[in-house]
Short mmCIF file of C-alpha atoms in Angstrom, two decimals:
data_model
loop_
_atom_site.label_atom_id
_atom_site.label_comp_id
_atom_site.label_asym_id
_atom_site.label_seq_id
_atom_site.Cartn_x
_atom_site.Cartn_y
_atom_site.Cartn_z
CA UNK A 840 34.16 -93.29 1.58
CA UNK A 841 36.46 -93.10 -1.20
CA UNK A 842 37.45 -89.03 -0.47
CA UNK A 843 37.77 -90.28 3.34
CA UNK A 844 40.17 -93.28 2.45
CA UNK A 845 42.16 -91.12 -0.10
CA UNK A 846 42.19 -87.96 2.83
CA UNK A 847 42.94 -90.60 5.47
CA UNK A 848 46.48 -91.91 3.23
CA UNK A 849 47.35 -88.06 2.02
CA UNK A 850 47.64 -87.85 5.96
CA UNK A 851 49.67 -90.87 6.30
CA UNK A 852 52.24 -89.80 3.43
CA UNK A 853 52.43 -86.16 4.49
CA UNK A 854 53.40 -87.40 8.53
CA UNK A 855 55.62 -89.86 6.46
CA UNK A 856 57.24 -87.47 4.11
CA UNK A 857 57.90 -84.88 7.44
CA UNK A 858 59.57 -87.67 9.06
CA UNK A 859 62.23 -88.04 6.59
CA UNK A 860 62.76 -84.62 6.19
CA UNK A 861 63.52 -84.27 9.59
CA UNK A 862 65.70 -86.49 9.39
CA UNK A 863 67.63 -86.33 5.93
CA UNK A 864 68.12 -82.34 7.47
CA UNK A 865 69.14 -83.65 10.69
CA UNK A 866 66.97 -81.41 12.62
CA UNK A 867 65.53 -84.28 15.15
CA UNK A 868 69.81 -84.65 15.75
CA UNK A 869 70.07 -81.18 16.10
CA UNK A 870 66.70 -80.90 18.60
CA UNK A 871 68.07 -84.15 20.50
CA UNK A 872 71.27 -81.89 20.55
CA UNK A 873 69.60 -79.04 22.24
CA UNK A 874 68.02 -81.02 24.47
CA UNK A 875 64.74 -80.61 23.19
CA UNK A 876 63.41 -84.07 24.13
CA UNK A 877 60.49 -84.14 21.49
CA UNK A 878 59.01 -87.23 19.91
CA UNK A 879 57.95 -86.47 16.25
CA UNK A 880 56.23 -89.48 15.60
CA UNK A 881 54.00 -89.71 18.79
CA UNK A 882 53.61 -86.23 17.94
CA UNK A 883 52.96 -85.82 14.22
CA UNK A 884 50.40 -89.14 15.73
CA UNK A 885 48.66 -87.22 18.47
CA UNK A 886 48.69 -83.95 15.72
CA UNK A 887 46.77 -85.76 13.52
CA UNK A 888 43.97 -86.99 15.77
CA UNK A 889 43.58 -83.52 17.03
CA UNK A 890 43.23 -81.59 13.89
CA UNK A 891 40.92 -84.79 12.05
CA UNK A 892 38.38 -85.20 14.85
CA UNK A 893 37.25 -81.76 14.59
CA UNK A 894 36.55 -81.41 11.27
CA UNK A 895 35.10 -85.32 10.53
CA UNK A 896 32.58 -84.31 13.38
CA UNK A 897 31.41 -80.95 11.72
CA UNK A 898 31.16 -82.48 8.78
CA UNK A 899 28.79 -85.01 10.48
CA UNK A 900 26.90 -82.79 12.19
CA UNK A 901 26.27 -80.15 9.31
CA UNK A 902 23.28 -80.85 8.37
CA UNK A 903 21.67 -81.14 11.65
CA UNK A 904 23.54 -77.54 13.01
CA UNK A 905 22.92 -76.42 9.48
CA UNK A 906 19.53 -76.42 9.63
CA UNK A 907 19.76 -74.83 13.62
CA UNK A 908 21.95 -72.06 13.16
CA UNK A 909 19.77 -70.81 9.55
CA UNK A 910 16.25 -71.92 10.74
CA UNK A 911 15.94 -73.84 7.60
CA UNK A 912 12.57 -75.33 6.95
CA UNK A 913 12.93 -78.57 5.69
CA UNK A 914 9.56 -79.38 2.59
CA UNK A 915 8.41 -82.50 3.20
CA UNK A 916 4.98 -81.74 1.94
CA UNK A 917 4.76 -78.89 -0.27
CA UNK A 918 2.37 -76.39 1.39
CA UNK A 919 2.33 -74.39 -1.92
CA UNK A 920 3.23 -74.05 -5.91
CA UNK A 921 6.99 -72.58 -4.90
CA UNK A 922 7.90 -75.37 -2.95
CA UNK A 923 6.51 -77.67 -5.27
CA UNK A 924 8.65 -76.55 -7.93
CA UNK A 925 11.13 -75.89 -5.87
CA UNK A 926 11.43 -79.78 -5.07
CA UNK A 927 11.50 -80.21 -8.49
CA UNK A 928 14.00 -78.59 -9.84
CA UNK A 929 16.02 -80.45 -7.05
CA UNK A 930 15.12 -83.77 -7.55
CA UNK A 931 15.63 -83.49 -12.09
CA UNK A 932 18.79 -82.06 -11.47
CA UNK A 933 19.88 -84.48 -8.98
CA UNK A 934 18.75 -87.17 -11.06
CA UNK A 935 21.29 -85.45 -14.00
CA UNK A 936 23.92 -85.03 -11.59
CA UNK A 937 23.75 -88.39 -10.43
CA UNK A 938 23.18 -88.25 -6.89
CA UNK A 939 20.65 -89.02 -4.00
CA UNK A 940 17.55 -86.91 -3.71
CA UNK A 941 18.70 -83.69 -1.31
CA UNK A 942 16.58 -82.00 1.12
CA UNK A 943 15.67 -79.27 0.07
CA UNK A 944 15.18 -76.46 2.68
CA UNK A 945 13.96 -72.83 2.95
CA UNK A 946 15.31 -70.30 5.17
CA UNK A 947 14.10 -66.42 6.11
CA UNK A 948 16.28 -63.97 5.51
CA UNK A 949 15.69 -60.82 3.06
CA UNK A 950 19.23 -61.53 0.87
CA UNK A 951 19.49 -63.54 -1.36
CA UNK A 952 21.23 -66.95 -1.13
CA UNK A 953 21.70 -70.20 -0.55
CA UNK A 954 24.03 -73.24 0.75
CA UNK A 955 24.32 -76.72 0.33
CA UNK A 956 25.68 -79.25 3.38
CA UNK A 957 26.05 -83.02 4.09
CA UNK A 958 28.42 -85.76 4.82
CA UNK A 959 27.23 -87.43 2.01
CA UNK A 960 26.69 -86.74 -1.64
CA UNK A 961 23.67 -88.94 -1.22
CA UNK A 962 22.02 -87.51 1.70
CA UNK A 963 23.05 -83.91 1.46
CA UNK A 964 20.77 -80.46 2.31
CA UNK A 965 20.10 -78.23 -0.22
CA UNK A 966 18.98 -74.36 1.23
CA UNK A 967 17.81 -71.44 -0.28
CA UNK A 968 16.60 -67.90 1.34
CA UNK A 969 13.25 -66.22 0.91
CA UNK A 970 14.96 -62.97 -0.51
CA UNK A 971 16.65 -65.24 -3.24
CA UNK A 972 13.11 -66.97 -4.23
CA UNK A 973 11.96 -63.13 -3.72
CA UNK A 974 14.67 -61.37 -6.08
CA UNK A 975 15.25 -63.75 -8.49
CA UNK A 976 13.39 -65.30 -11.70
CA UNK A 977 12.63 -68.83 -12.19
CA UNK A 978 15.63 -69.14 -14.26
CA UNK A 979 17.82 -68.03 -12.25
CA UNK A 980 16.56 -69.49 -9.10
CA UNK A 981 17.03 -72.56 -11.26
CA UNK A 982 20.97 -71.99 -12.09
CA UNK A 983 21.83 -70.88 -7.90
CA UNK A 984 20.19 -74.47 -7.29
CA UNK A 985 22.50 -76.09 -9.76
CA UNK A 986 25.43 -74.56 -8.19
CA UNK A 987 24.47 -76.14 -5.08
CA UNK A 988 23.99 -79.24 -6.42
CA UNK A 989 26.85 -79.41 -8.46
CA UNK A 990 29.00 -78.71 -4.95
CA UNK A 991 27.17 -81.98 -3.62
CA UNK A 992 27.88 -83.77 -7.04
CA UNK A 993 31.82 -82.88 -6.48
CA UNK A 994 32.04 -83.92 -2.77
CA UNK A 995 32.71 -79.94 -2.06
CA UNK A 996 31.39 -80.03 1.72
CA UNK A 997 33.87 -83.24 2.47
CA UNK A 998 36.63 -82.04 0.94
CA UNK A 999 36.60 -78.65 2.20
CA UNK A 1000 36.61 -80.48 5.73
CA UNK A 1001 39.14 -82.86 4.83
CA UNK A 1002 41.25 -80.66 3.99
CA UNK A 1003 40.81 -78.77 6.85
CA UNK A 1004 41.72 -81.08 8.80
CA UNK A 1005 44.85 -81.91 7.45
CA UNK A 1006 45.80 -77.93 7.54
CA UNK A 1007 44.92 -78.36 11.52
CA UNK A 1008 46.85 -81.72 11.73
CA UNK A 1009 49.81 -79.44 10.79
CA UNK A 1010 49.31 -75.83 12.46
CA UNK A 1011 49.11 -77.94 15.54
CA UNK A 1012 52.18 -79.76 14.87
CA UNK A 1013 54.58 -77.29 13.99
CA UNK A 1014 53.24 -74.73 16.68
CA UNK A 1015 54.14 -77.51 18.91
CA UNK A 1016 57.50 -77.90 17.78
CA UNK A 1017 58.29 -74.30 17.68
CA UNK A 1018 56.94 -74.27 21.25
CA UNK A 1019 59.18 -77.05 22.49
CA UNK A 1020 62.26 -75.36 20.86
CA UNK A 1021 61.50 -72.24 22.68
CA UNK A 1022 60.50 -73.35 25.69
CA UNK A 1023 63.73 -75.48 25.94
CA UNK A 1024 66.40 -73.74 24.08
CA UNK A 1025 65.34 -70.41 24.76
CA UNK A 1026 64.07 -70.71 28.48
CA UNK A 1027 65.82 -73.52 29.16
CA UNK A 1028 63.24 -75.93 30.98
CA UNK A 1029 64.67 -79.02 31.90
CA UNK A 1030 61.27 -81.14 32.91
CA UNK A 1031 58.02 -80.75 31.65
CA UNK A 1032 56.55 -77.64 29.87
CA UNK A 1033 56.86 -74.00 31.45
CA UNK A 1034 54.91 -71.57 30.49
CA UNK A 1035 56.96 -70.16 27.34
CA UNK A 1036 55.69 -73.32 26.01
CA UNK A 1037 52.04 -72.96 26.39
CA UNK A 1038 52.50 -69.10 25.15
CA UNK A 1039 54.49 -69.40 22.08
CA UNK A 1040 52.42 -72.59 21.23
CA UNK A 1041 49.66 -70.06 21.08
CA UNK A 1042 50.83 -67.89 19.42
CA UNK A 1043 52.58 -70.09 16.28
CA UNK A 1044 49.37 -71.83 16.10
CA UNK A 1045 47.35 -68.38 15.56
CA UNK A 1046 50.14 -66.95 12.95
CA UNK A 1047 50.30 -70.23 11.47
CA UNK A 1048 46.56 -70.67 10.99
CA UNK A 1049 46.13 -67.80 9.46
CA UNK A 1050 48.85 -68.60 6.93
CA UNK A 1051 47.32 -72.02 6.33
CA UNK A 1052 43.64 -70.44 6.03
CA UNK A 1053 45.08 -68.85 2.55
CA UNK A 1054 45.39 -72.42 1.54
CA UNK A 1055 42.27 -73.20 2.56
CA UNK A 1056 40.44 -70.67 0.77
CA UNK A 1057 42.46 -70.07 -2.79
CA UNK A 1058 40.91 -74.05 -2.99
CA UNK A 1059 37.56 -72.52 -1.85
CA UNK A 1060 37.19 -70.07 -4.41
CA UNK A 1061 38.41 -72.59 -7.13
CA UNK A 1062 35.61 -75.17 -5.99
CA UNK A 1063 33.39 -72.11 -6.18
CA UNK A 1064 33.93 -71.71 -10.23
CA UNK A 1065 33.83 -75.38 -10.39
CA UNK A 1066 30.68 -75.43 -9.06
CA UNK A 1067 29.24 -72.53 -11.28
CA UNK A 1068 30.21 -74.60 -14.30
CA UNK A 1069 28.46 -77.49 -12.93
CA UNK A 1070 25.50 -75.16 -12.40
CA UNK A 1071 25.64 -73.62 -16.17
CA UNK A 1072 25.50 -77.57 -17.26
CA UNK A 1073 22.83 -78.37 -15.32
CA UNK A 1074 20.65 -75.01 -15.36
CA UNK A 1075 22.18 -73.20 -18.67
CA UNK A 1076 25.61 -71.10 -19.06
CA UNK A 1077 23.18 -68.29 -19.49
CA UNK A 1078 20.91 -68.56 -16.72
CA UNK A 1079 24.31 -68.74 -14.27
CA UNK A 1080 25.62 -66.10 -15.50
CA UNK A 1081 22.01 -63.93 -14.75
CA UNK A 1082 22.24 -65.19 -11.41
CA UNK A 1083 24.96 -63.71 -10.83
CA UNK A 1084 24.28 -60.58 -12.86
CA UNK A 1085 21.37 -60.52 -10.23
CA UNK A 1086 23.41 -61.07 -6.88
CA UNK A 1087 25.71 -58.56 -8.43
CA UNK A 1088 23.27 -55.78 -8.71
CA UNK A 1089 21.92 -56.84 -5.08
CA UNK A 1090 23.77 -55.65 -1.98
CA UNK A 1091 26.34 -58.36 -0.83
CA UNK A 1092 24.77 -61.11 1.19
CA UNK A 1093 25.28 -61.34 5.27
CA UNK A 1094 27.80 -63.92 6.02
CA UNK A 1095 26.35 -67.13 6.91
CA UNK A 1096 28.13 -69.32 9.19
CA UNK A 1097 31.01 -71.60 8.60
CA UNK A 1098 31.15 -72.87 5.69
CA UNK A 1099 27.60 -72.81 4.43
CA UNK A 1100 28.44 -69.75 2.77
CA UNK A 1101 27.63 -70.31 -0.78
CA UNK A 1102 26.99 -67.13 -3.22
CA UNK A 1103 28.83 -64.09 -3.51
CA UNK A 1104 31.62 -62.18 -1.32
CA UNK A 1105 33.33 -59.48 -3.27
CA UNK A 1106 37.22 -57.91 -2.30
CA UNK A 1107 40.24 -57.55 -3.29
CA UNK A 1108 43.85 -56.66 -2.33
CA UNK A 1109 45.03 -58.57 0.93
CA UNK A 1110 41.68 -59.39 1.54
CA UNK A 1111 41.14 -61.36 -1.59
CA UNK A 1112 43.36 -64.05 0.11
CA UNK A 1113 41.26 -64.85 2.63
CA UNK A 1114 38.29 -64.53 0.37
CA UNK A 1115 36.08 -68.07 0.37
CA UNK A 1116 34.40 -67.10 -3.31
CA UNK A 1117 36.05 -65.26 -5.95
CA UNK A 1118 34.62 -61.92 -7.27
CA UNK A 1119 31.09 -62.20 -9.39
CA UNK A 1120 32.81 -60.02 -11.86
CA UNK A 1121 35.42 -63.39 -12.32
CA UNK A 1122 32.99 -65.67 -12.06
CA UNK A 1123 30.70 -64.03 -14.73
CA UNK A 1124 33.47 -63.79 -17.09
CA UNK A 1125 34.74 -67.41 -16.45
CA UNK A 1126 31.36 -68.55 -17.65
CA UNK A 1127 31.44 -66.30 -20.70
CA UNK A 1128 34.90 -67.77 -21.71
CA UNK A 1129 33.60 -71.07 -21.49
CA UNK A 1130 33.74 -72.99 -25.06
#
């Protein structure tokens, strides 16, 4: 509730702060000037509920489409020894981490890896795959589910869609001021919105998004060594780093959807700014540099 109240005012100062700006520059004179008849506040307002509602409701609904789109088989009664001690690893390092008792899931696929979802730190879903219980040693196994639970622990999944959000809020506010400015300066529409509107709109909000999904990420991959520390205090510093050692020497996991991505992607050059996680070979050597 906290992250939500704190994301909620961020929003609030940021539509704030752009409203000044505007106005200490002079550009709404200079818009009123060109006859761009644009209200910033109704639409910084209308910005804002479009770019929240999206992410607040997949945030809601991860779990749920979480455990859809991966097939994830929720252990509600162990059937076996894995998933026995696969609960309870889970529940003593939840207990250390101080937070609710996850789900704790298992889904098929032959690579190894894992995710962890939830609206709430204390009602979150903890996943791994059959290759990773397949690939990996106890230990190791061990460290990937502190990882995961460290990212519930430090409110990862909410504020990853918080701030998403507020990146939307704004992509869809300046596209639509660079679309009003065109479509009335430029094409010179006099009432309502022509169709340079609608286009360039488009357009700005596709350049723009991918501008703001850098953002978005460079925050991912530091949450990512974040959560890797958290998972060398719970599990070992060690035993991290051989999980990764071990993903390392595997092939690089499929893509999982969204953002339930949670273990390894490996690039560099332009790519590396739109990476989610940084390189195992950084991640391994942040965790040997730790005092």
């Amino acid at each position: 509730m906290m992250r939500i109240l704190l994301f909620m005012a961020t929003n609030v100062a940021i539509m704030i702060a752009i409203t000044v700006i505007f106005n200490l520059l002079g550009l709404k004179s200079t818009l009123d000037a060109q006859g761009v008849d644009l209200n910033l506040d109704a639409l910084l307002m209308m910005s804002a509920i479009i770019g929240m509602t999206g992410s607040i409701i997949s945030l809601f609904m991860s779990k749920w489409s979480a455990k859809r789109a991966m097939g994830v088989h929720v252990i509600d009664q162990p059937q076996n020894q894995t998933e026995q001690w696969l609960l309870s690893i889970v529940s003593r390092q939840a207990q250390q981490a101080g937070i609710g008792m996850p789900e704790v899931g298992i889904f098929q696929t032959p690579e190894p890896n894992a995710f962890a979802t939830g609206a709430n730190r204390n009602s979150a879903l903890v996943a791994v795959s059959t290759g990773l219980l397949q690939s990996m040693s106890a230990d190791e196994v061990e460290a990937v589910v502190g990882h995961e639970i460290s990212h519930v622990a430090n409110g990862d999944m909410v504020t990853m869609a918080l701030m998403q959000g507020v990146v939307n809020t704004f992509v869809y506010f300046f596209a639509s001021v660079i679309g009003h400015v065109v479509d009335r300066v430029v094409f010179k529409t006099e009432r309502g919105y022509g169709p340079a509107y609608y286009i360039t709109q488009i357009v700005a909000q596709i350049a723009l998004s991918i501008l703001a999904s850098m953002i978005v990420m460079w925050f991912s991959r530091y949450r990512e060594f974040r959560a890797d520390a958290g998972g060398a205090n719970l599990a070992g510093r060690q035993k991290m780093i051989s999980a990764l050692q071990a993903l390392q020497r595997s092939h690089e996991p499929s893509q999982l959807p969204g953002e339930l991505a949670a273990f390894g992607i490996n690039g560099g050059g332009v790519r590396r700014l739109f990476m989610s996680h940084p390189p195992l070979e950084e991640r391994i050597e942040a965790l040997k540099s730790q005092r």
